[in-house]
Amino acid sequence: MPKIGAEAVRRKAMIEAAIVEIGEAGSLDVTVSQIARRAGMSPALAHHYFGSKDQMFLAAMRHILKLYGESVRRRLASVRTPLGRIHAIIDASFAPDQFQPEVVASWLTFYVRALQSEEASRLLQIYARRLHSNLVFNLRQIFDVDTAQSVAQGMAALIDGFYIRHALQDFAPAQPEVRALVMDYLELYLVRNAKHG
């Protein structure tokens, strides 16, 4: 008789193994057998739980996005001002767990996969819309509507862009510098807004 919760534990182990394997390969050019071996399970069990490598990868990205969402909510719970909430979103985006090499590589693979897979594209759009709406909600309390939309687009582009740079370049800025650069972008708009306000 199977133990209660054993499936959830195995699925989580398989997802974590997929993130590491994909991160090390830098692409989806890994086999289900490799992932299963890293998780200490059989390929048959991996196919049983996920059906295919693509579904396993999507489960891995849902896991990464879930951890990111929890990190955002945890940080937002302790701040009350719009600026504080924007800083919390940026902090979550560049938190150490999101900046691990295998997670960054998984994000890059995710962007590429979204061009080929409708399901991956849909998941990426959900992430992008959520990030944009969270930023805009708080930015609208500081800027006019058009400026809030523009700043949110710029900040999201910087966040995504730095992930791509970290996946592809050895000389990309370190995590604290990246966070500071995104904060500087926001600060420039705040200064500009104060001058014209």
Coordinates of C-alpha atoms in Angstrom, one line a residue:
M1 CA 0.0 0.0 0.0
P2 CA 1.5 3.4 -1.0
K3 CA 2.4 5.8 1.8
I4 CA 0.2 8.9 2.1
G5 CA 1.9 11.9 0.5
A6 CA 4.6 9.7 -1.3
E7 CA 3.4 10.9 -4.8
A8 CA 3.8 14.6 -3.8
V9 CA 7.3 13.9 -2.4
R10 CA 8.3 12.0 -5.5
R11 CA 6.9 14.7 -7.9
K12 CA 8.7 17.4 -6.0
A13 CA 12.0 15.4 -6.2
M14 CA 11.5 14.9 -9.9
I15 CA 10.7 18.6 -10.5
E16 CA 13.8 19.7 -8.5
A17 CA 15.9 17.2 -10.5
A18 CA 14.5 18.5 -13.8
I19 CA 15.5 22.1 -12.8
V20 CA 19.1 21.0 -12.0
E21 CA 19.4 18.9 -15.2
I22 CA 18.0 21.5 -17.5
G23 CA 20.1 24.2 -15.7
E24 CA 23.3 22.2 -16.3
A25 CA 22.4 21.5 -19.9
G26 CA 21.2 25.0 -20.5
S27 CA 18.3 23.6 -22.6
L28 CA 15.7 20.9 -22.8
D29 CA 18.4 18.7 -24.4
V30 CA 18.2 16.2 -21.5
T31 CA 16.4 12.9 -21.2
V32 CA 13.7 11.8 -18.8
S33 CA 16.1 9.0 -17.8
Q34 CA 18.7 11.6 -16.7
I35 CA 16.1 13.5 -14.7
A36 CA 14.8 10.3 -13.1
R37 CA 18.3 9.1 -12.3
R38 CA 19.1 12.3 -10.5
A39 CA 15.9 12.1 -8.5
G40 CA 16.7 8.4 -7.6
M41 CA 13.7 7.1 -9.5
S42 CA 12.9 5.1 -12.6
P43 CA 12.1 6.7 -16.0
A44 CA 8.8 4.7 -15.9
L45 CA 7.8 6.5 -12.7
A46 CA 8.7 9.9 -14.2
H47 CA 6.5 9.1 -17.3
H48 CA 3.7 8.0 -15.0
Y49 CA 3.7 11.3 -13.0
F50 CA 4.3 13.7 -15.9
G51 CA 3.6 11.9 -19.2
S52 CA 6.4 13.7 -21.1
K53 CA 9.6 15.7 -20.7
D54 CA 7.7 18.8 -21.8
Q55 CA 5.1 18.3 -19.1
M56 CA 7.8 17.8 -16.6
F57 CA 9.5 21.0 -17.6
L58 CA 6.2 22.9 -17.4
A59 CA 5.7 21.5 -13.9
A60 CA 9.2 22.7 -13.0
M61 CA 8.4 26.2 -14.2
R62 CA 5.1 26.2 -12.3
H63 CA 7.2 25.2 -9.2
I64 CA 9.6 28.1 -9.8
L65 CA 6.8 30.5 -10.4
K66 CA 5.0 29.3 -7.3
L67 CA 8.1 29.9 -5.2
Y68 CA 8.4 33.3 -6.8
G69 CA 4.8 34.2 -6.1
E70 CA 5.1 33.1 -2.5
S71 CA 8.3 35.2 -2.1
V72 CA 6.4 38.3 -3.5
R73 CA 3.5 37.8 -1.2
R74 CA 5.7 37.3 1.9
R75 CA 7.6 40.5 1.2
L76 CA 4.4 42.5 0.3
A77 CA 2.8 41.4 3.7
S78 CA 5.4 43.5 5.6
V79 CA 5.2 46.8 3.7
R80 CA 2.5 49.4 3.5
T81 CA 3.6 52.1 1.0
P82 CA 3.4 51.8 -2.8
L83 CA 7.2 52.4 -3.1
G84 CA 7.9 49.8 -0.4
R85 CA 5.7 47.3 -2.3
I86 CA 7.5 48.0 -5.6
H87 CA 10.8 47.4 -3.8
A88 CA 9.4 44.1 -2.4
I89 CA 8.5 42.9 -5.9
I90 CA 12.0 43.8 -7.2
D91 CA 13.6 42.1 -4.2
A92 CA 11.6 38.9 -4.8
S93 CA 12.6 39.0 -8.5
F94 CA 16.3 39.0 -7.6
A95 CA 16.1 36.9 -4.4
P96 CA 19.0 34.4 -4.1
D97 CA 16.6 31.4 -4.8
Q98 CA 15.5 32.9 -8.1
F99 CA 19.1 33.8 -9.0
Q100 CA 20.6 30.3 -8.7
P101 CA 22.3 29.3 -12.0
E102 CA 20.0 26.4 -12.7
V103 CA 16.9 28.6 -12.1
V104 CA 18.2 31.3 -14.4
A105 CA 19.0 28.7 -17.0
S106 CA 15.5 27.3 -16.6
W107 CA 14.0 30.7 -17.2
L108 CA 16.0 31.1 -20.4
T109 CA 14.8 27.7 -21.6
F110 CA 11.3 28.8 -20.6
Y111 CA 11.5 31.9 -22.8
V112 CA 12.6 29.8 -25.8
R113 CA 10.1 27.1 -25.2
A114 CA 7.3 29.7 -25.1
L115 CA 8.0 30.3 -28.8
Q116 CA 7.3 26.7 -29.6
S117 CA 4.7 25.6 -27.1
E118 CA 1.2 27.1 -26.6
E119 CA 1.1 25.8 -23.0
A120 CA 4.5 27.3 -22.2
S121 CA 3.5 30.6 -23.9
R122 CA 0.3 30.7 -21.9
L123 CA 2.2 30.2 -18.6
L124 CA 4.7 32.9 -19.5
Q125 CA 1.9 35.3 -20.3
I126 CA 0.3 34.6 -16.9
Y127 CA 3.7 35.5 -15.2
A128 CA 4.2 38.6 -17.4
R129 CA 0.6 39.9 -16.8
R130 CA 0.9 39.3 -13.0
L131 CA 4.2 41.1 -12.8
H132 CA 2.9 44.0 -14.9
S133 CA -0.3 44.3 -12.9
N134 CA 1.5 44.2 -9.6
L135 CA 3.9 46.9 -10.7
V136 CA 1.2 49.1 -12.3
F137 CA -1.1 48.9 -9.3
N138 CA 1.5 50.4 -7.1
L139 CA 3.1 52.8 -9.7
R140 CA -0.4 54.3 -10.3
Q141 CA -0.3 55.6 -6.7
I142 CA 2.9 57.5 -7.6
F143 CA 2.6 58.4 -11.3
D144 CA -0.1 59.2 -13.8
V145 CA -1.6 56.2 -15.6
D146 CA 0.6 56.5 -18.8
T147 CA 3.8 56.9 -16.8
A148 CA 2.9 54.0 -14.5
Q149 CA 2.4 51.7 -17.6
S150 CA 5.7 52.9 -19.1
V151 CA 7.7 52.5 -15.9
A152 CA 6.2 49.0 -15.3
Q153 CA 7.1 47.9 -18.9
G154 CA 10.7 49.2 -18.4
M155 CA 11.1 47.5 -15.0
A156 CA 9.8 44.2 -16.3
A157 CA 12.1 44.4 -19.3
L158 CA 15.1 45.0 -17.0
I159 CA 14.1 42.1 -14.8
D160 CA 13.7 39.7 -17.7
G161 CA 16.7 41.1 -19.5
F162 CA 19.1 40.6 -16.6
Y163 CA 18.0 37.0 -16.3
I164 CA 18.9 36.5 -20.0
R165 CA 22.2 38.2 -19.6
H166 CA 23.0 36.0 -16.5
A167 CA 22.2 32.9 -18.5
L168 CA 24.4 33.9 -21.4
Q169 CA 27.2 36.1 -20.2
D170 CA 29.9 35.5 -17.6
F171 CA 30.4 39.2 -17.1
A172 CA 26.8 40.1 -16.3
P173 CA 26.4 42.2 -13.1
A174 CA 26.0 40.3 -9.8
Q175 CA 22.6 40.0 -8.2
P176 CA 23.0 43.0 -5.8
E177 CA 24.2 45.2 -8.7
V178 CA 21.3 44.1 -10.8
R179 CA 18.8 44.9 -8.1
A180 CA 20.4 48.4 -7.7
L181 CA 20.2 49.0 -11.4
V182 CA 16.5 48.3 -11.5
M183 CA 16.0 50.6 -8.4
D184 CA 18.0 53.3 -10.2
Y185 CA 15.7 53.1 -13.1
L186 CA 12.7 53.7 -10.8
E187 CA 14.6 56.5 -9.0
L188 CA 15.2 58.3 -12.3
Y189 CA 11.4 58.4 -12.9
L190 CA 10.8 59.6 -9.4
V191 CA 13.2 62.4 -9.8
R192 CA 11.7 63.3 -13.2
N193 CA 8.2 63.2 -11.7
A194 CA 9.2 65.4 -8.8
K195 CA 10.6 68.0 -11.2
H196 CA 7.5 68.1 -13.4
G197 CA 5.0 67.6 -10.6

